[in-house]
DNA sequence: AGCTGATGTCAGCATGAACTGATGCTATCA
DNA sequence: TGATAGCATCAGTTCATGCTGACATCAGCT
């Protein structure tokens, strides 16, 4: 969750959702430095959001749909309970 | 998105999803100081994630289901395109 | 009106995260 | 085998943001 808070990482995720890319492509697309991107990609890798696949001297990055789907599911669940409490008028009384 | 990256704010959101609460309750639940919570609630209010309803000298906070549902929808869409690119093997060729 | 308690706002401080430059490793090509 | 390119890691600096204390404000009660 905190991992996707950074705008650069969010841009990386949206780019990878459409296409599997390697670091060079991401550098060209985002305009960020290679080192900077490498750090962000490490964070995304550690969080299990992206997968890596070496290809010669390049490394391809792809988005893991499971991770995004899990987030989407928890958000949907949260929205459902929120709507239920709103409909039921569930509120704790003033102390 | 960036707004929900903070763990305290995430805790506030999950609490409000279940029950409409006022600041005193949130102070008791999270253990954070009142000023700290007030700042976080301001951020959530500015982002349109929560609604406020004054009740005497208390103020009730409730989660806005629309905001969460919008997030859930965009995540689901992202996951769908990610899964499609994975299935189609869509990748940009090495430069 | 005056008092009390709940809440919001502001300025300063501290912690953490992002960005950068330098360096090293690995794979490909001449 | 030397040169080059892609990529990762490390240490240092800068910047953002959360936290805190002090003050202001507002509603309700006596």
PDB file of C-alpha atoms (C1' of nucleotides) in Angstrom:
ATOM      1  CA  UNK A   1       0.000   0.000   0.000  1.00  0.00           C
ATOM      2  CA  UNK A   2       2.670   2.490   1.052  1.00  0.00           C
ATOM      3  CA  UNK A   3       4.707   1.226  -1.869  1.00  0.00           C
ATOM      4  CA  UNK A   4       2.219   2.572  -4.393  1.00  0.00           C
ATOM      5  CA  UNK A   5       2.069   5.975  -2.737  1.00  0.00           C
ATOM      6  CA  UNK A   6       5.045   7.306  -4.649  1.00  0.00           C
ATOM      7  CA  UNK A   7       4.053   8.917  -7.980  1.00  0.00           C
ATOM      8  CA  UNK A   8       7.063   7.525  -9.827  1.00  0.00           C
ATOM      9  CA  UNK A   9       6.256   3.993  -8.710  1.00  0.00           C
ATOM     10  CA  UNK A  10       2.635   4.488  -9.652  1.00  0.00           C
ATOM     11  CA  UNK A  11       3.734   5.555 -13.125  1.00  0.00           C
ATOM     12  CA  UNK A  12       5.935   2.481 -13.380  1.00  0.00           C
ATOM     13  CA  UNK A  13       3.010   0.276 -12.426  1.00  0.00           C
ATOM     14  CA  UNK A  14       0.667   1.807 -15.007  1.00  0.00           C
ATOM     15  CA  UNK A  15       3.311   1.474 -17.691  1.00  0.00           C
ATOM     16  CA  UNK A  16       3.992  -2.157 -16.812  1.00  0.00           C
ATOM     17  CA  UNK A  17       0.285  -2.933 -16.806  1.00  0.00           C
ATOM     18  CA  UNK A  18       0.168  -2.224 -20.532  1.00  0.00           C
ATOM     19  CA  UNK A  19       3.488  -3.670 -21.607  1.00  0.00           C
ATOM     20  CA  UNK A  20       6.382  -5.702 -20.285  1.00  0.00           C
ATOM     21  CA  UNK A  21       9.416  -3.416 -20.357  1.00  0.00           C
ATOM     22  CA  UNK A  22      13.080  -3.396 -19.387  1.00  0.00           C
ATOM     23  CA  UNK A  23      14.869  -0.696 -17.445  1.00  0.00           C
ATOM     24  CA  UNK A  24      16.023   1.187 -20.529  1.00  0.00           C
ATOM     25  CA  UNK A  25      12.444   1.628 -21.679  1.00  0.00           C
ATOM     26  CA  UNK A  26      11.362   2.801 -18.252  1.00  0.00           C
ATOM     27  CA  UNK A  27      14.193   5.338 -18.149  1.00  0.00           C
ATOM     28  CA  UNK A  28      13.048   6.695 -21.519  1.00  0.00           C
ATOM     29  CA  UNK A  29       9.371   6.760 -20.535  1.00  0.00           C
ATOM     30  CA  UNK A  30       9.642   8.308 -17.100  1.00  0.00           C
ATOM     31  CA  UNK A  31      12.629  10.614 -17.657  1.00  0.00           C
ATOM     32  CA  UNK A  32      14.089   9.541 -14.309  1.00  0.00           C
ATOM     33  CA  UNK A  33      17.692   8.518 -13.794  1.00  0.00           C
ATOM     34  CA  UNK A  34      18.640   4.876 -14.101  1.00  0.00           C
ATOM     35  CA  UNK A  35      19.796   4.642 -10.479  1.00  0.00           C
ATOM     36  CA  UNK A  36      16.620   6.182  -9.225  1.00  0.00           C
ATOM     37  CA  UNK A  37      14.504   3.755 -11.210  1.00  0.00           C
ATOM     38  CA  UNK A  38      16.590   0.850 -10.058  1.00  0.00           C
ATOM     39  CA  UNK A  39      15.812   1.789  -6.474  1.00  0.00           C
ATOM     40  CA  UNK A  40      12.094   2.051  -7.125  1.00  0.00           C
ATOM     41  CA  UNK A  41      12.104  -1.255  -8.964  1.00  0.00           C
ATOM     42  CA  UNK A  42      13.848  -2.862  -6.024  1.00  0.00           C
ATOM     43  CA  UNK A  43      11.098  -1.590  -3.730  1.00  0.00           C
ATOM     44  CA  UNK A  44       8.418  -2.936  -6.067  1.00  0.00           C
ATOM     45  CA  UNK A  45      10.264  -6.232  -6.349  1.00  0.00           C
ATOM     46  CA  UNK A  46      10.574  -6.602  -2.578  1.00  0.00           C
ATOM     47  CA  UNK A  47       6.875  -5.849  -2.219  1.00  0.00           C
ATOM     48  CA  UNK A  48       6.038  -8.571  -4.719  1.00  0.00           C
ATOM     49  CA  UNK A  49       4.346  -6.188  -7.114  1.00  0.00           C
ATOM     50  CA  UNK A  50       6.560  -6.847 -10.124  1.00  0.00           C
ATOM     51  CA  UNK A  51       8.360  -9.850 -11.559  1.00  0.00           C
ATOM     52  CA  UNK A  52      11.782  -9.849 -13.234  1.00  0.00           C
ATOM     53  CA  UNK A  53      12.939 -11.958 -16.116  1.00  0.00           C
ATOM     54  CA  UNK A  54      16.559 -11.613 -17.282  1.00  0.00           C
ATOM     55  CA  UNK A  55      17.053 -11.628 -21.055  1.00  0.00           C
ATOM     56  CA  UNK A  56      20.694 -11.416 -21.967  1.00  0.00           C
ATOM     57  CA  UNK A  57      22.060  -8.253 -20.472  1.00  0.00           C
ATOM     58  CA  UNK A  58      18.560  -6.820 -20.160  1.00  0.00           C
ATOM     59  CA  UNK A  59      16.021  -7.462 -17.444  1.00  0.00           C
ATOM     60  CA  UNK A  60      12.341  -7.426 -18.221  1.00  0.00           C
ATOM     61  CA  UNK A  61       9.887  -6.184 -15.634  1.00  0.00           C
ATOM     62  CA  UNK A  62       6.266  -7.275 -15.611  1.00  0.00           C
ATOM     63  CA  UNK A  63       3.385  -6.534 -13.299  1.00  0.00           C
ATOM     64  CA  UNK A  64       2.012  -9.354 -11.149  1.00  0.00           C
ATOM     65  CA  UNK A  65      -1.762  -9.288 -11.624  1.00  0.00           C
ATOM     66  CA  UNK A  66      -2.340 -11.225  -8.400  1.00  0.00           C
ATOM     67  CA  UNK A  67      -0.923  -8.394  -6.280  1.00  0.00           C
ATOM     68  CA  UNK A  68      -3.106  -5.784  -7.940  1.00  0.00           C
ATOM     69  CA  UNK A  69      -6.152  -8.014  -7.782  1.00  0.00           C
ATOM     70  CA  UNK A  70      -5.636  -8.579  -4.073  1.00  0.00           C
ATOM     71  CA  UNK A  71      -5.574  -4.841  -3.517  1.00  0.00           C
ATOM     72  CA  UNK A  72      -8.658  -4.350  -5.658  1.00  0.00           C
ATOM     73  CA  UNK A  73     -10.451  -7.013  -3.651  1.00  0.00           C
ATOM     74  CA  UNK A  74      -9.621  -5.487  -0.278  1.00  0.00           C
ATOM     75  CA  UNK A  75     -10.703  -2.094  -1.522  1.00  0.00           C
ATOM     76  CA  UNK A  76     -13.986  -3.488  -2.784  1.00  0.00           C
ATOM     77  CA  UNK A  77     -14.594  -5.189   0.542  1.00  0.00           C
ATOM     78  CA  UNK A  78     -13.808  -1.980   2.410  1.00  0.00           C
ATOM     79  CA  UNK A  79     -16.203  -0.047   0.200  1.00  0.00           C
ATOM     80  CA  UNK A  80     -18.936  -2.625   0.785  1.00  0.00           C
ATOM     81  CA  UNK A  81     -18.665  -2.476   4.572  1.00  0.00           C
ATOM     82  CA  UNK A  82     -18.509   1.318   4.423  1.00  0.00           C
ATOM     83  CA  UNK A  83     -21.690   1.418   2.384  1.00  0.00           C
ATOM     84  CA  UNK A  84     -23.359  -0.998   4.791  1.00  0.00           C
ATOM     85  CA  UNK A  85     -22.473   1.095   7.855  1.00  0.00           C
ATOM     86  CA  UNK A  86     -23.707   4.203   6.068  1.00  0.00           C
ATOM     87  CA  UNK A  87     -26.997   2.526   5.218  1.00  0.00           C
ATOM     88  CA  UNK A  88     -27.420   1.089   8.718  1.00  0.00           C
ATOM     89  CA  UNK A  89     -26.494   4.391  10.372  1.00  0.00           C
ATOM     90  CA  UNK A  90     -24.036   2.508  12.554  1.00  0.00           C
ATOM     91  CA  UNK A  91     -22.293   5.051  14.761  1.00  0.00           C
ATOM     92  CA  UNK A  92     -20.813   5.025  18.217  1.00  0.00           C
ATOM     93  CA  UNK A  93     -22.601   7.386  20.609  1.00  0.00           C
ATOM     94  CA  UNK A  94     -20.892  10.573  21.793  1.00  0.00           C
ATOM     95  CA  UNK A  95     -18.930   9.933  24.997  1.00  0.00           C
TER      96      UNK A  95
ATOM     97  CA  UNK B   1      -3.568   7.164  -3.448  1.00  0.00           C
ATOM     98  CA  UNK B   2      -0.636   8.815  -1.731  1.00  0.00           C
ATOM     99  CA  UNK B   3      -3.044   9.781   1.036  1.00  0.00           C
ATOM    100  CA  UNK B   4      -3.648   6.152   2.002  1.00  0.00           C
ATOM    101  CA  UNK B   5       0.062   5.352   2.147  1.00  0.00           C
ATOM    102  CA  UNK B   6       0.375   6.414   5.759  1.00  0.00           C
ATOM    103  CA  UNK B   7      -0.317   3.555   8.221  1.00  0.00           C
ATOM    104  CA  UNK B   8      -2.191   5.791  10.676  1.00  0.00           C
ATOM    105  CA  UNK B   9      -4.494   7.033   7.954  1.00  0.00           C
ATOM    106  CA  UNK B  10      -5.062   3.501   6.747  1.00  0.00           C
ATOM    107  CA  UNK B  11      -6.039   2.499  10.270  1.00  0.00           C
ATOM    108  CA  UNK B  12      -8.443   5.426  10.444  1.00  0.00           C
ATOM    109  CA  UNK B  13     -10.020   4.358   7.167  1.00  0.00           C
ATOM    110  CA  UNK B  14     -10.518   0.762   8.272  1.00  0.00           C
ATOM    111  CA  UNK B  15     -12.025   1.910  11.565  1.00  0.00           C
ATOM    112  CA  UNK B  16     -14.400   4.301   9.845  1.00  0.00           C
ATOM    113  CA  UNK B  17     -15.446   1.641   7.388  1.00  0.00           C
ATOM    114  CA  UNK B  18     -17.028  -0.321  10.241  1.00  0.00           C
ATOM    115  CA  UNK B  19     -18.421   2.514  12.312  1.00  0.00           C
ATOM    116  CA  UNK B  20     -18.982   6.267  12.201  1.00  0.00           C
ATOM    117  CA  UNK B  21     -16.812   7.758  14.932  1.00  0.00           C
ATOM    118  CA  UNK B  22     -15.833  11.123  16.357  1.00  0.00           C
ATOM    119  CA  UNK B  23     -12.325  12.319  17.139  1.00  0.00           C
ATOM    120  CA  UNK B  24     -12.404  11.198  20.767  1.00  0.00           C
ATOM    121  CA  UNK B  25     -13.117   7.620  19.740  1.00  0.00           C
ATOM    122  CA  UNK B  26     -10.354   7.681  17.167  1.00  0.00           C
ATOM    123  CA  UNK B  27      -7.893   8.962  19.763  1.00  0.00           C
ATOM    124  CA  UNK B  28      -8.833   6.069  22.038  1.00  0.00           C
ATOM    125  CA  UNK B  29      -8.653   3.471  19.246  1.00  0.00           C
ATOM    126  CA  UNK B  30      -5.396   4.503  17.604  1.00  0.00           C
ATOM    127  CA  UNK B  31      -3.515   5.750  20.659  1.00  0.00           C
ATOM    128  CA  UNK B  32      -2.276   8.743  18.710  1.00  0.00           C
ATOM    129  CA  UNK B  33      -2.433  12.294  20.002  1.00  0.00           C
ATOM    130  CA  UNK B  34      -5.461  14.383  19.186  1.00  0.00           C
ATOM    131  CA  UNK B  35      -3.459  16.972  17.221  1.00  0.00           C
ATOM    132  CA  UNK B  36      -1.835  14.297  15.171  1.00  0.00           C
ATOM    133  CA  UNK B  37      -5.187  12.735  14.341  1.00  0.00           C
ATOM    134  CA  UNK B  38      -6.663  16.106  13.505  1.00  0.00           C
ATOM    135  CA  UNK B  39      -3.934  16.624  10.925  1.00  0.00           C
ATOM    136  CA  UNK B  40      -4.518  13.213   9.362  1.00  0.00           C
ATOM    137  CA  UNK B  41      -8.263  13.796   9.309  1.00  0.00           C
ATOM    138  CA  UNK B  42      -7.695  17.093   7.551  1.00  0.00           C
ATOM    139  CA  UNK B  43      -5.667  15.317   4.875  1.00  0.00           C
ATOM    140  CA  UNK B  44      -8.389  12.712   4.443  1.00  0.00           C
ATOM    141  CA  UNK B  45     -11.038  15.430   4.323  1.00  0.00           C
ATOM    142  CA  UNK B  46      -9.149  17.423   1.676  1.00  0.00           C
ATOM    143  CA  UNK B  47      -8.751  14.262  -0.371  1.00  0.00           C
ATOM    144  CA  UNK B  48     -12.493  13.654  -0.213  1.00  0.00           C
ATOM    145  CA  UNK B  49     -12.117  10.299   1.504  1.00  0.00           C
ATOM    146  CA  UNK B  50     -14.119  11.104   4.628  1.00  0.00           C
ATOM    147  CA  UNK B  51     -17.186  13.179   5.437  1.00  0.00           C
ATOM    148  CA  UNK B  52     -17.709  15.243   8.600  1.00  0.00           C
ATOM    149  CA  UNK B  53     -20.946  15.834  10.453  1.00  0.00           C
ATOM    150  CA  UNK B  54     -20.870  18.134  13.476  1.00  0.00           C
ATOM    151  CA  UNK B  55     -22.945  16.989  16.457  1.00  0.00           C
ATOM    152  CA  UNK B  56     -22.864  19.519  19.249  1.00  0.00           C
ATOM    153  CA  UNK B  57     -19.251  19.963  20.263  1.00  0.00           C
ATOM    154  CA  UNK B  58     -18.279  16.657  18.667  1.00  0.00           C
ATOM    155  CA  UNK B  59     -17.648  15.976  15.006  1.00  0.00           C
ATOM    156  CA  UNK B  60     -18.517  12.669  13.475  1.00  0.00           C
ATOM    157  CA  UNK B  61     -16.334  11.235  10.728  1.00  0.00           C
ATOM    158  CA  UNK B  62     -17.623   8.756   8.184  1.00  0.00           C
ATOM    159  CA  UNK B  63     -16.018   7.086   5.188  1.00  0.00           C
ATOM    160  CA  UNK B  64     -17.266   8.041   1.723  1.00  0.00           C
ATOM    161  CA  UNK B  65     -17.913   4.750  -0.092  1.00  0.00           C
ATOM    162  CA  UNK B  66     -17.704   6.426  -3.520  1.00  0.00           C
ATOM    163  CA  UNK B  67     -14.048   7.315  -3.025  1.00  0.00           C
ATOM    164  CA  UNK B  68     -13.119   3.777  -2.031  1.00  0.00           C
ATOM    165  CA  UNK B  69     -15.187   2.274  -4.809  1.00  0.00           C
ATOM    166  CA  UNK B  70     -13.466   4.490  -7.363  1.00  0.00           C
ATOM    167  CA  UNK B  71     -10.096   3.229  -6.154  1.00  0.00           C
ATOM    168  CA  UNK B  72     -11.275  -0.363  -6.215  1.00  0.00           C
ATOM    169  CA  UNK B  73     -12.495   0.102  -9.786  1.00  0.00           C
ATOM    170  CA  UNK B  74      -9.256   1.563 -11.062  1.00  0.00           C
ATOM    171  CA  UNK B  75      -7.325  -1.230  -9.378  1.00  0.00           C
ATOM    172  CA  UNK B  76      -9.547  -3.855 -10.932  1.00  0.00           C
ATOM    173  CA  UNK B  77      -9.096  -2.261 -14.347  1.00  0.00           C
ATOM    174  CA  UNK B  78      -5.333  -2.166 -13.867  1.00  0.00           C
ATOM    175  CA  UNK B  79      -5.296  -5.826 -12.870  1.00  0.00           C
ATOM    176  CA  UNK B  80      -7.371  -6.736 -15.907  1.00  0.00           C
ATOM    177  CA  UNK B  81      -5.037  -5.015 -18.373  1.00  0.00           C
ATOM    178  CA  UNK B  82      -2.029  -6.491 -16.580  1.00  0.00           C
ATOM    179  CA  UNK B  83      -3.492  -9.965 -16.912  1.00  0.00           C
ATOM    180  CA  UNK B  84      -4.268  -9.337 -20.583  1.00  0.00           C
ATOM    181  CA  UNK B  85      -0.724  -8.204 -21.372  1.00  0.00           C
ATOM    182  CA  UNK B  86       0.631 -11.207 -19.517  1.00  0.00           C
ATOM    183  CA  UNK B  87      -1.577 -13.565 -21.513  1.00  0.00           C
ATOM    184  CA  UNK B  88      -0.787 -11.871 -24.828  1.00  0.00           C
ATOM    185  CA  UNK B  89       2.956 -11.754 -24.047  1.00  0.00           C
ATOM    186  CA  UNK B  90       2.969  -8.091 -25.000  1.00  0.00           C
ATOM    187  CA  UNK B  91       6.471  -6.823 -24.472  1.00  0.00           C
ATOM    188  CA  UNK B  92       8.604  -4.166 -26.085  1.00  0.00           C
ATOM    189  CA  UNK B  93      11.659  -5.590 -27.841  1.00  0.00           C
ATOM    190  CA  UNK B  94      15.116  -5.062 -26.413  1.00  0.00           C
ATOM    191  CA  UNK B  95      16.682  -1.904 -27.855  1.00  0.00           C
TER     192      UNK B  95
ATOM    193  C1'  DA C   1     -21.416  36.224  30.780  1.00  0.00           C
ATOM    194  C1'  DG C   2     -18.050  32.992  32.250  1.00  0.00           C
ATOM    195  C1'  DC C   3     -16.237  28.414  32.365  1.00  0.00           C
ATOM    196  C1'  DT C   4     -15.091  23.886  30.546  1.00  0.00           C
ATOM    197  C1'  DG C   5     -14.145  20.531  27.261  1.00  0.00           C
ATOM    198  C1'  DA C   6     -13.777  19.168  22.261  1.00  0.00           C
ATOM    199  C1'  DT C   7     -11.614  20.434  18.094  1.00  0.00           C
ATOM    200  C1'  DG C   8      -8.927  22.917  14.474  1.00  0.00           C
ATOM    201  C1'  DT C   9      -4.705  25.589  13.139  1.00  0.00           C
ATOM    202  C1'  DC C  10       0.173  27.109  13.167  1.00  0.00           C
ATOM    203  C1'  DA C  11       5.303  27.013  13.625  1.00  0.00           C
ATOM    204  C1'  DG C  12       9.288  24.312  14.744  1.00  0.00           C
ATOM    205  C1'  DC C  13      11.615  19.988  15.066  1.00  0.00           C
ATOM    206  C1'  DA C  14      12.879  15.278  13.813  1.00  0.00           C
ATOM    207  C1'  DT C  15      12.621  11.233  11.211  1.00  0.00           C
ATOM    208  C1'  DG C  16      12.475   8.905   7.047  1.00  0.00           C
ATOM    209  C1'  DA C  17      12.373   8.528   2.174  1.00  0.00           C
ATOM    210  C1'  DA C  18      13.798   9.890  -2.387  1.00  0.00           C
ATOM    211  C1'  DC C  19      17.355  11.427  -5.345  1.00  0.00           C
ATOM    212  C1'  DT C  20      22.235  11.528  -6.865  1.00  0.00           C
ATOM    213  C1'  DG C  21      27.123  10.132  -8.062  1.00  0.00           C
ATOM    214  C1'  DA C  22      30.392   6.659  -7.807  1.00  0.00           C
ATOM    215  C1'  DT C  23      31.472   1.916  -8.128  1.00  0.00           C
ATOM    216  C1'  DG C  24      31.210  -3.023  -9.354  1.00  0.00           C
ATOM    217  C1'  DC C  25      29.275  -6.993 -11.714  1.00  0.00           C
ATOM    218  C1'  DT C  26      27.653  -9.536 -15.799  1.00  0.00           C
ATOM    219  C1'  DA C  27      26.756 -10.337 -20.587  1.00  0.00           C
ATOM    220  C1'  DT C  28      27.612  -9.272 -25.388  1.00  0.00           C
ATOM    221  C1'  DC C  29      30.560  -7.950 -29.263  1.00  0.00           C
ATOM    222  C1'  DA C  30      34.817  -6.821 -31.839  1.00  0.00           C
TER     223       DA C  30
ATOM    224  C1'  DT D   1      40.547 -10.565 -24.191  1.00  0.00           C
ATOM    225  C1'  DG D   2      39.596  -5.809 -23.984  1.00  0.00           C
ATOM    226  C1'  DA D   3      35.694  -2.603 -24.611  1.00  0.00           C
ATOM    227  C1'  DT D   4      31.050  -1.381 -24.006  1.00  0.00           C
ATOM    228  C1'  DA D   5      26.319  -1.392 -22.302  1.00  0.00           C
ATOM    229  C1'  DG D   6      22.724  -2.692 -18.936  1.00  0.00           C
ATOM    230  C1'  DC D   7      21.829  -3.069 -14.320  1.00  0.00           C
ATOM    231  C1'  DA D   8      22.379  -3.281  -9.181  1.00  0.00           C
ATOM    232  C1'  DT D   9      24.279  -1.629  -4.885  1.00  0.00           C
ATOM    233  C1'  DC D  10      26.316   1.752  -1.600  1.00  0.00           C
ATOM    234  C1'  DA D  11      27.083   6.093   0.836  1.00  0.00           C
ATOM    235  C1'  DG D  12      25.869  10.897   1.138  1.00  0.00           C
ATOM    236  C1'  DT D  13      22.820  14.844   0.544  1.00  0.00           C
ATOM    237  C1'  DT D  14      18.470  16.937   0.063  1.00  0.00           C
ATOM    238  C1'  DC D  15      13.697  17.206   0.618  1.00  0.00           C
ATOM    239  C1'  DA D  16       9.158  15.923   2.183  1.00  0.00           C
ATOM    240  C1'  DT D  17       6.178  14.727   5.870  1.00  0.00           C
ATOM    241  C1'  DG D  18       4.719  13.248  10.215  1.00  0.00           C
ATOM    242  C1'  DC D  19       4.828  14.603  15.103  1.00  0.00           C
ATOM    243  C1'  DT D  20       4.522  17.809  18.894  1.00  0.00           C
ATOM    244  C1'  DG D  21       3.400  21.903  21.833  1.00  0.00           C
ATOM    245  C1'  DA D  22       1.111  26.217  22.086  1.00  0.00           C
ATOM    246  C1'  DC D  23      -2.639  28.891  20.883  1.00  0.00           C
ATOM    247  C1'  DA D  24      -7.342  29.974  18.874  1.00  0.00           C
ATOM    248  C1'  DT D  25     -12.221  28.710  18.291  1.00  0.00           C
ATOM    249  C1'  DC D  26     -16.699  26.923  19.075  1.00  0.00           C
ATOM    250  C1'  DA D  27     -20.597  24.652  21.535  1.00  0.00           C
ATOM    251  C1'  DG D  28     -22.904  23.695  25.754  1.00  0.00           C
ATOM    252  C1'  DC D  29     -23.656  24.205  30.617  1.00  0.00           C
ATOM    253  C1'  DT D  30     -24.254  27.010  35.052  1.00  0.00           C
TER     254       DT D  30
END
